[in-house]
Structure formats: structure tokens, C-alpha cells
Short mmCIF file of C-alpha atoms in Angstrom, two decimals:
data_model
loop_
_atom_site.label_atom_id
_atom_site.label_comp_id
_atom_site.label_asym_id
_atom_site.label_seq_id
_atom_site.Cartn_x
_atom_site.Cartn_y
_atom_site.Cartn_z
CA UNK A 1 0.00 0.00 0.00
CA UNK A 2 1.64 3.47 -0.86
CA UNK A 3 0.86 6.39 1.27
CA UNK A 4 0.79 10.08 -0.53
CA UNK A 5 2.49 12.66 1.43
CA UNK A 6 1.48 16.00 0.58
CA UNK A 7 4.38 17.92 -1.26
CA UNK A 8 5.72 20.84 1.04
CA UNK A 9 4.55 23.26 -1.23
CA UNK A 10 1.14 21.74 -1.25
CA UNK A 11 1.54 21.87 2.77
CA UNK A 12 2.38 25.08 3.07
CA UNK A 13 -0.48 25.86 1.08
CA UNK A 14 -2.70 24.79 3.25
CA UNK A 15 -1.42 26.02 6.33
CA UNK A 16 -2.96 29.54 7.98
CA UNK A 17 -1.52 31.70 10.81
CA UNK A 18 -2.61 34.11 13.02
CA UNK A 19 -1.61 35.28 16.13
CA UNK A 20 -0.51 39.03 17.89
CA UNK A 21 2.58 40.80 17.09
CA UNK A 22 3.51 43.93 19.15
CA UNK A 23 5.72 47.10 18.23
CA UNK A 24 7.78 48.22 21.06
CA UNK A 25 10.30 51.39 21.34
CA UNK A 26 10.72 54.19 22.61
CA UNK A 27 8.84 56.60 22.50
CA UNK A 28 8.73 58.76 18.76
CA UNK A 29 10.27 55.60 17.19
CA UNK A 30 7.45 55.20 14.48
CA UNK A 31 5.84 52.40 16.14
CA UNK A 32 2.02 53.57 15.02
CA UNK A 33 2.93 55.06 11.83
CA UNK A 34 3.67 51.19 11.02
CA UNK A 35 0.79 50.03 12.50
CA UNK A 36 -0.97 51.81 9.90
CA UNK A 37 1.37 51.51 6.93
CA UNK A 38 0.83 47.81 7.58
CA UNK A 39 -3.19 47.71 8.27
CA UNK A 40 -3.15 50.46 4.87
CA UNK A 41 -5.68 52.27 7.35
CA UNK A 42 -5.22 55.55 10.19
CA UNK A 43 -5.70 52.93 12.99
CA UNK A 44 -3.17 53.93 15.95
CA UNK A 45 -2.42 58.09 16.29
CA UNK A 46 0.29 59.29 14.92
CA UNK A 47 1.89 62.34 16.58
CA UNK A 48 5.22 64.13 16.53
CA UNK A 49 5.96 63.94 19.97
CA UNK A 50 6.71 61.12 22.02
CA UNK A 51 4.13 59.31 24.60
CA UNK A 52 1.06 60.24 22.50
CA UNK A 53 -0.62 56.18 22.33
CA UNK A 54 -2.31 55.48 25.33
CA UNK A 55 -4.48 52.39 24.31
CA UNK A 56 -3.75 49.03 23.08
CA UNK A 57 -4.72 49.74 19.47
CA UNK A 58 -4.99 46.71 17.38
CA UNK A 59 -4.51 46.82 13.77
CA UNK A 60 -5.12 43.72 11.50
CA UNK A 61 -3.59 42.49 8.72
CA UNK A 62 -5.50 40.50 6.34
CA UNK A 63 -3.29 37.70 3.97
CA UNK A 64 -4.97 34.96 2.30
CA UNK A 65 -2.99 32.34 4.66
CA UNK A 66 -2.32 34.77 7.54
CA UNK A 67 -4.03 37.16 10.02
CA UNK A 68 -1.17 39.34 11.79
CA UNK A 69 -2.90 41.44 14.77
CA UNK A 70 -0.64 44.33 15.71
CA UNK A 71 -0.88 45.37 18.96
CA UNK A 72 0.33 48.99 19.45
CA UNK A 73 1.80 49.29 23.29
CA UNK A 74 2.50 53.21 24.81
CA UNK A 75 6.13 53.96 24.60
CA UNK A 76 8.45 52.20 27.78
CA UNK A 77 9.91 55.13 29.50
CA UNK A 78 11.10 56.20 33.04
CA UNK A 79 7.36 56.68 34.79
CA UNK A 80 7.18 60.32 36.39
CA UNK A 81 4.24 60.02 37.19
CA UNK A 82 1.04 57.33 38.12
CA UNK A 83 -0.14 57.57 34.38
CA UNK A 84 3.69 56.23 33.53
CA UNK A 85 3.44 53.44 35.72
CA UNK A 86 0.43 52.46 35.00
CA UNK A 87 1.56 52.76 30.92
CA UNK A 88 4.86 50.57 31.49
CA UNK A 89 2.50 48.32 33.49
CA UNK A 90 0.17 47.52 30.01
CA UNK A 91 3.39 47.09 28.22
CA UNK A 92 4.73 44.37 30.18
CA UNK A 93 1.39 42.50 29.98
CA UNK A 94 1.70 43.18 26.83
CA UNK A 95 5.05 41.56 26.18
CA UNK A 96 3.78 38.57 27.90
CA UNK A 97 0.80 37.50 25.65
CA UNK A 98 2.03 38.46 22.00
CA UNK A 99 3.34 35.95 19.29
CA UNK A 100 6.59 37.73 18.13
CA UNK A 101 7.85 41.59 19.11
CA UNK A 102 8.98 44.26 16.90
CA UNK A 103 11.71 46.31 18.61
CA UNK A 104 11.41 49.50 16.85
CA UNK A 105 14.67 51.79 16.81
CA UNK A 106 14.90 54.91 14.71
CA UNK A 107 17.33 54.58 11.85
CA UNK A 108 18.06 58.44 11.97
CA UNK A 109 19.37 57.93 16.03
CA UNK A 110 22.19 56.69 17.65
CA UNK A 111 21.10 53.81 19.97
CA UNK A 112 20.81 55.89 23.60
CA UNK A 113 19.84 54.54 27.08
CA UNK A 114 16.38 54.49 26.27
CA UNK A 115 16.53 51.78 23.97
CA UNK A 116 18.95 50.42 25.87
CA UNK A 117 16.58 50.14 28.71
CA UNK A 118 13.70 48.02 26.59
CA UNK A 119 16.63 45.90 25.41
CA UNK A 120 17.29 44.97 28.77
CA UNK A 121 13.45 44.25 29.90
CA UNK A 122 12.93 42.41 26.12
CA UNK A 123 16.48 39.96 27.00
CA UNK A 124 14.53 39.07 30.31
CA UNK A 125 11.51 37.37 27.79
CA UNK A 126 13.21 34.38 27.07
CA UNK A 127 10.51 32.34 24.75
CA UNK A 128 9.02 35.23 22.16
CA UNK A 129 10.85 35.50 18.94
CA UNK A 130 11.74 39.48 18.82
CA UNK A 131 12.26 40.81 15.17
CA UNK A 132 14.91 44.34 15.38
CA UNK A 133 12.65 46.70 13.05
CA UNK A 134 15.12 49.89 12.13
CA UNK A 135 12.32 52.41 11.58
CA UNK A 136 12.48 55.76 9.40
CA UNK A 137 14.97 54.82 6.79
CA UNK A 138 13.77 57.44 4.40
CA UNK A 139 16.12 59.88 6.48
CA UNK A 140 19.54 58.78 6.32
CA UNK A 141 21.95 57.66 3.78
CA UNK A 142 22.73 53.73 2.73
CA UNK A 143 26.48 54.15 5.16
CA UNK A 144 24.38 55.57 8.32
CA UNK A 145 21.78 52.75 7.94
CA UNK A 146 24.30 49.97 7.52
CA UNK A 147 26.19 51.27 10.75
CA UNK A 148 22.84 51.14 12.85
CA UNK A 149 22.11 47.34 11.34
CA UNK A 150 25.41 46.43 13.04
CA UNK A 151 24.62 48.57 15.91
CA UNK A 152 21.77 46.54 16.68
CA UNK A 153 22.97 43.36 15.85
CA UNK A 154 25.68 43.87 18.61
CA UNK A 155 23.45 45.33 21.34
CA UNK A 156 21.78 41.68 20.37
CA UNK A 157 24.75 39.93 21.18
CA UNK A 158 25.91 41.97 24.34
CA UNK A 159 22.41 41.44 26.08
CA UNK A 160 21.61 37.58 25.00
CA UNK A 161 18.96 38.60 22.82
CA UNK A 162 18.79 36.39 19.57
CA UNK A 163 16.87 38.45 16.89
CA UNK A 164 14.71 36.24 14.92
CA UNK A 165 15.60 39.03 11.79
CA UNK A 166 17.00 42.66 11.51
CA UNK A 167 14.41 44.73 9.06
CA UNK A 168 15.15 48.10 7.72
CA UNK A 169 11.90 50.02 6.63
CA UNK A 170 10.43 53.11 5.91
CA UNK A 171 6.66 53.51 6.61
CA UNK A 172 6.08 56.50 5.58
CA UNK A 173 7.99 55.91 2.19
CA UNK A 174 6.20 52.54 2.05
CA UNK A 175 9.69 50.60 1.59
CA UNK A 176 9.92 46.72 2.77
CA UNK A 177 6.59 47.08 4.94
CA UNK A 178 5.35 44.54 3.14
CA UNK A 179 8.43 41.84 3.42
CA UNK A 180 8.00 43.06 7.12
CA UNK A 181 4.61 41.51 7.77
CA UNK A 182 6.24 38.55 5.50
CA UNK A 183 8.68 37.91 8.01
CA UNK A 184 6.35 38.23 11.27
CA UNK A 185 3.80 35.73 9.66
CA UNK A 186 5.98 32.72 9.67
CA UNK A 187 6.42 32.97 13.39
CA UNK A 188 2.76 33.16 14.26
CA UNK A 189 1.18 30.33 15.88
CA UNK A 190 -1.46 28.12 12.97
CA UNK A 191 -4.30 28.88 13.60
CA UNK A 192 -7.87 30.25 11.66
CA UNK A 193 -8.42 33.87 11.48
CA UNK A 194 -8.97 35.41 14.97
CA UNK A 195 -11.19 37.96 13.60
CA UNK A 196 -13.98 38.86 10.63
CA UNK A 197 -12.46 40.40 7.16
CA UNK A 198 -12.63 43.43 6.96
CA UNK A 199 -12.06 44.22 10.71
CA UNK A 200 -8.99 46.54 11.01
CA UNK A 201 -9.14 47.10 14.71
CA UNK A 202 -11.06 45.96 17.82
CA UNK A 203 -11.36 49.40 19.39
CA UNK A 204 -14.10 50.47 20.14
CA UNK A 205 -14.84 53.73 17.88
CA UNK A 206 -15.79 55.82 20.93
CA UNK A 207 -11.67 55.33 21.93
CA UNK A 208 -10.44 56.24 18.61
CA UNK A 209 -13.06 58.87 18.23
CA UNK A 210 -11.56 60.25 21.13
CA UNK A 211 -7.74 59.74 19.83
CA UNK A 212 -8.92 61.45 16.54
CA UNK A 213 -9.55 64.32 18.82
CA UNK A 214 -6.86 64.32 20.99
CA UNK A 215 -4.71 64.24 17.72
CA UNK A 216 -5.96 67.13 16.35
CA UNK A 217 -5.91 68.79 19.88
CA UNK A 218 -2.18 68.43 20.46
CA UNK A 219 -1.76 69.75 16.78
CA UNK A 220 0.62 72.88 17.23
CA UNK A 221 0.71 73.18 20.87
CA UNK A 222 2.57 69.95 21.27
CA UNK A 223 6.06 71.44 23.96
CA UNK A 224 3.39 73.24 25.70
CA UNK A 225 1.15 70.44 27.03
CA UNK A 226 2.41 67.14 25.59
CA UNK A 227 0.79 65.10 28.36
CA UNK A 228 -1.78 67.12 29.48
CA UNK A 229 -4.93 66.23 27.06
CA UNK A 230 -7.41 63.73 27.85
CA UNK A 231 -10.29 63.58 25.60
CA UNK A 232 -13.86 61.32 26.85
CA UNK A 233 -16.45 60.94 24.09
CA UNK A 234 -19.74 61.10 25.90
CA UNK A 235 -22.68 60.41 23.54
CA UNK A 236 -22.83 59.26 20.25
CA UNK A 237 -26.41 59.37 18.53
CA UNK A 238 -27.99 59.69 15.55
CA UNK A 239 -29.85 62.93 14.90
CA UNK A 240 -33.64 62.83 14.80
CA UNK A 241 -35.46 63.57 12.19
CA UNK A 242 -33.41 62.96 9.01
CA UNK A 243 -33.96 61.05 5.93
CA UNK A 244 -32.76 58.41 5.13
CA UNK A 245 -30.13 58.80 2.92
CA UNK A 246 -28.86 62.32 4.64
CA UNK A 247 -27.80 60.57 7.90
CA UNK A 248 -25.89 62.69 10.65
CA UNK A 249 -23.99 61.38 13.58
CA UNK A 250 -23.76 63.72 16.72
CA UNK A 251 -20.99 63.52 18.83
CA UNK A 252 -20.39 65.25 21.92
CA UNK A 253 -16.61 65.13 23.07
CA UNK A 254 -14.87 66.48 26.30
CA UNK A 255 -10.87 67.47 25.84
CA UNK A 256 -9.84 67.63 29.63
CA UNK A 257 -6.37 69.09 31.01
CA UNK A 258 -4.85 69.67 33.85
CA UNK A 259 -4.62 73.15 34.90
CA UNK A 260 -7.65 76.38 34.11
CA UNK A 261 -4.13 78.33 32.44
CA UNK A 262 -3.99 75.68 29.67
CA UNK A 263 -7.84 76.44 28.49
CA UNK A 264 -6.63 79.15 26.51
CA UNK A 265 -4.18 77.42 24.98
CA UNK A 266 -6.61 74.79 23.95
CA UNK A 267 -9.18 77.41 22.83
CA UNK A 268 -7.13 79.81 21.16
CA UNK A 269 -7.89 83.66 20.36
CA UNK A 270 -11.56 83.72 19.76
CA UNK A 271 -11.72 80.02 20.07
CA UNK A 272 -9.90 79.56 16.52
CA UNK A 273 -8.21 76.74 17.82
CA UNK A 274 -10.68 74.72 19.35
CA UNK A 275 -12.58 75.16 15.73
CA UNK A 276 -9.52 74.34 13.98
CA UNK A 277 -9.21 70.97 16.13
CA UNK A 278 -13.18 70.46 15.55
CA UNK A 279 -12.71 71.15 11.23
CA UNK A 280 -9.76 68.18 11.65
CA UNK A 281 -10.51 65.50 13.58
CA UNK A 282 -14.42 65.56 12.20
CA UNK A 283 -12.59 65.46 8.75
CA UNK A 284 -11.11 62.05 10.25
CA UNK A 285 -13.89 61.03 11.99
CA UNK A 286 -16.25 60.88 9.07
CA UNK A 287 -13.73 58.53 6.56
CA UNK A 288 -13.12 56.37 10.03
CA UNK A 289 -17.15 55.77 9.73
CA UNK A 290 -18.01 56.62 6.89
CA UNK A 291 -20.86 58.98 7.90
CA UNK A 292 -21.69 62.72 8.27
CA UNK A 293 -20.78 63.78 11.63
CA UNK A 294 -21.52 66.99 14.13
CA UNK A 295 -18.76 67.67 16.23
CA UNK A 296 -19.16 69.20 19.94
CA UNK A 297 -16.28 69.92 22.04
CA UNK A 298 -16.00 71.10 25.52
CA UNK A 299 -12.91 71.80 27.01
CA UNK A 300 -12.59 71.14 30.46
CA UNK A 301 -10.24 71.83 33.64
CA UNK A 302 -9.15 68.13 35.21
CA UNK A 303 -7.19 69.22 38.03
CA UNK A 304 -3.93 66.93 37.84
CA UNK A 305 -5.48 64.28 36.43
CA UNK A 306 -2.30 62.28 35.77
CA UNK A 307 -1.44 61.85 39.30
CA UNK A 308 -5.09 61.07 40.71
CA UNK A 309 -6.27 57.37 40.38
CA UNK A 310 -9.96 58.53 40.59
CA UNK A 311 -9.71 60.67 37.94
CA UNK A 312 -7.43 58.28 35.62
CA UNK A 313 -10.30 55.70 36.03
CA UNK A 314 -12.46 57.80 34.77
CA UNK A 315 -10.67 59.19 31.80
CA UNK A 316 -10.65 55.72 30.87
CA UNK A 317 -6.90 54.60 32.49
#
């Protein structure tokens, strides 16, 4: 009697992944702007200044034999205050459940003793494969990149860390994202799809509603309060009285901050800034659901909300 082995191509064929990959880096390293070069959608917030995720954003990528979830964890830093502990605390949970990890360092940076530091807490998880992503490309020349590739591989070798691959992309030039999620698929568990086609995240839009806002809100006034915006969406509901095919969405936001002095800030003369923030984030708000929306935003004094546990539970912390 013979016995037919499937061919390894056939094999592979057949064979479908899925599992949870997280970015982690400092902070500013590009770790969201790949989240959504890679889901091809504005999923995670992308800011200029560090510290700006504060929820577990997932973004999903769809392959015919492969569902990668991305997981995008707040930066690791030196907590200052409650809100940083309780930020580094997600991360390592984080770290703990996920697939693979994608250490993120800036190609455009010399490796410093913040990356140094997640190096050291990442050499301490022994069984996750960790892929060494070298972010940002687009900004320095093919010498300066291939000095940070061996910069990494020996910071690798100093702390025991075996990288599973060393990946050099730009996400905002759209260079080798693609062979990125190539390379974190084979180390996924097998497994059927985790979630629906056609899902890109599992946040709940009232969260990124909210990060839409606070986007928009930290927009131009980022050295002055980096930190200090909180924004709650409070209702959500379709206005009365509209036909059918003219549908309009009312939202009513809050954008919180610490201190009555940085109200004006937030405002702006007249309230020009406040409307500018409103006129952006709505602009994102509607292609995120695909609806006409009405924007209402209150700004509102949280009196050092980072540093109050009450209050951080219920800004949503």
C-alpha cells in the first residue's frame, strides 16, 4: 500500500496563521505610523511627539494564509508620574501574551539609554521570537543605515537577545513594509483567522473617536502640554429627524487638562483653535465611519489628572 504525502509546497499551502505581534520602542520611534502603513488604514495616532498612544490599538492584517494582529503598546519610559506606571505596566502584559515583538529603533538615532533600557526588559523574555525593526529609513543615507544594522545586531549579542531578523523600513515611504509583515507571519502560531475580514481594529470607535480628537488637539501646541490632554467621548447618537439617505452622527466630546491656564491654549484667540481641532478630527472622523458627523467639544479643567487614580479611572486609564 503506498501512502501520498502532501508535497511541502502543497503543505504550506494549506497552512494559515494568526496570532498578535507587538511594536515596542521608545517613545517617537514610528511604532504607530507602522501600524498603519501595515493595516493600509489611520488605525493607531500618529503624533510628533513622544508618549502620544495610550491604548492598546490593534490593527489587523489581512493575507490569504495569515491574520497578523498588531498590537500597538505606549512607549516604555522612566514613569514620572502614576499615568507612567500604569503605561509601562500595560506594556509588560503586553510583552507577555504576544506571538513575536517588533523592537522598533529609529534609523536616523544613535542607539541611547532608552533603547537600551527596553533591550534589557525584552532579553529578560526568554521564549518570544523578537524581530529588530530599524524604523524611518527614508532619512539617512545607505552608510548611516548599515552602521545602525550592526549597531543593533551587537546590542543583540551583548544582552543575550537572539533576533529572529533585523528589518530596515520606511513607513512612511512605504519601503519593505510589506516583506515586514512577510517575516512576522511565519512565526505566528497556525491557527484560523482570529477575527472577521474586513475588521482593522477591535477598538471600540468611541476610543479612537476620542484619539482622533486628541490628535488634532495636540496639533501645534505639542512642547506646551504634551501630556496634558485627555479627551472622553460622551454620547454618540444619531440625529432625529433625518432622511434616510442624509444621515448625521452627533458627537459630543470632552478634551480635559490639567490646569484652568492651559484652556486658553486649547481654545485659542476667539476660540480659533478649538474650531480648527473640531474642522480636523471631524474630517477624520467621518472617513473612520463613513458617515456625516456633528462635532461638539467642551474643554474642560481636570485638576492633575495624571497623578489622581480617581480621575485616571475615569478618563478611561
Amino acid at each position: 500500500m503506498s501512502v501520498r504525502t502532501p508535497s511541502s509546497e502543497e503543505s504550506a499551502e494549506a497552512v494559515h496563521r494568526a496570532g498578535f505581534a507587538c511594536f515596542v520602542g521608545r517613545p517617537n520611534a514610528g511604532k504607530s505610523t507602522l501600524t498603519n502603513a501595515l493595516v493600509g488604514q489611520k488605525v493607531a495616532i500618529t503624533a510628533n511627539q513622544p508618549q502620544t498612544t495610550r491604548h492598546t490599538v490593534r490593527g489587523i492584517v489581512h493575507r490569504p494564509d495569515a491574520q497578523l494582529i498588531l498590537v500597538d503598546t505606549p512607549g516604555l519610559h522612566k514613569p514620572r508620574t502614576l499615568l507612567g506606571e500604569r503605561l509601562n505596566d500595560v506594556v509588560r502584559t503586553t510583552w507577555a501574551e504576544v506571538d513575536v515583538i517588533g523592537f522598533c529603533l529609529p534609523a536616523n538615532e544613535k542607539i541611547g539609554p532608552g533603547d537600551r533600557f527596553i533591550a534589557k526588559e525584552l532579553a529578560g523574555i526568554r521564549k518570544t521570537p523578537k524581530v529588530a525593526i530599524v524604523t524611518k529609513t527614508d532619512l539617512v543615507d545607505s552608510k548611516a543605515l548599515a552602521e545602525q544594522l550592526i549597531a543593533i545586531d551587537q546590542l543583540g549579542k551583548e544582552l543575550g537577545i537572539e533576533w529572529a531578523e533585523i528589518v530596515p523600513v520606511s513607513a512612511t515611504a512605504g519601503k519593505q513594509v510589506d516583506l515586514l509583515a512577510d517575516l512576522l507571519i511565519p512565526l505566528l502560531p497556525e491557527g484560523p483567522a482570529l477575527y472577521p475580514e474586513g475588521d482593522l481594529t477591535d477598538e471600540p470607535e468611541q476610543v479612537m473617536i476620542a484619539e482622533l480628537i486628541r490628535e488634532a488637539a495636540l496639533e501645534g501646541v505639542r512642547d506646551e502640554l504634551p501630556h496634558s490632554i485627555a479627551v472622553v467621548v460622551e454620547e454618540m447618537l444619531p440625529r432625529e429627524d433625518r432622511p434616510a439617505d442624509k444621515p448625521l452622527l452627533d458627537i459630543h466630546a470632552n478634551v480635559f487638562i490639567e490646569r484652568p491656564s492651559q484652556k486658553g491654549i486649547i481654545i485659542g484667540p476667539k476660540g480659533k483653535r478649538l474650531k480648527e481641532v473640531g474642522i480636523k478630527s471631524r474630517k477624520h472622523i467621518e472617513a473612520l465611519l463613513g458617515t456625516p458627523v456633528f462635532l461638539d467639544l467642551h474643554v474642560k479643567v481636570a485638576k492633575d489628572w495624571q497623578r489622581d487614580p480617581k480621575q485616571l479611572r475615569r478618563l478611561g486609564f
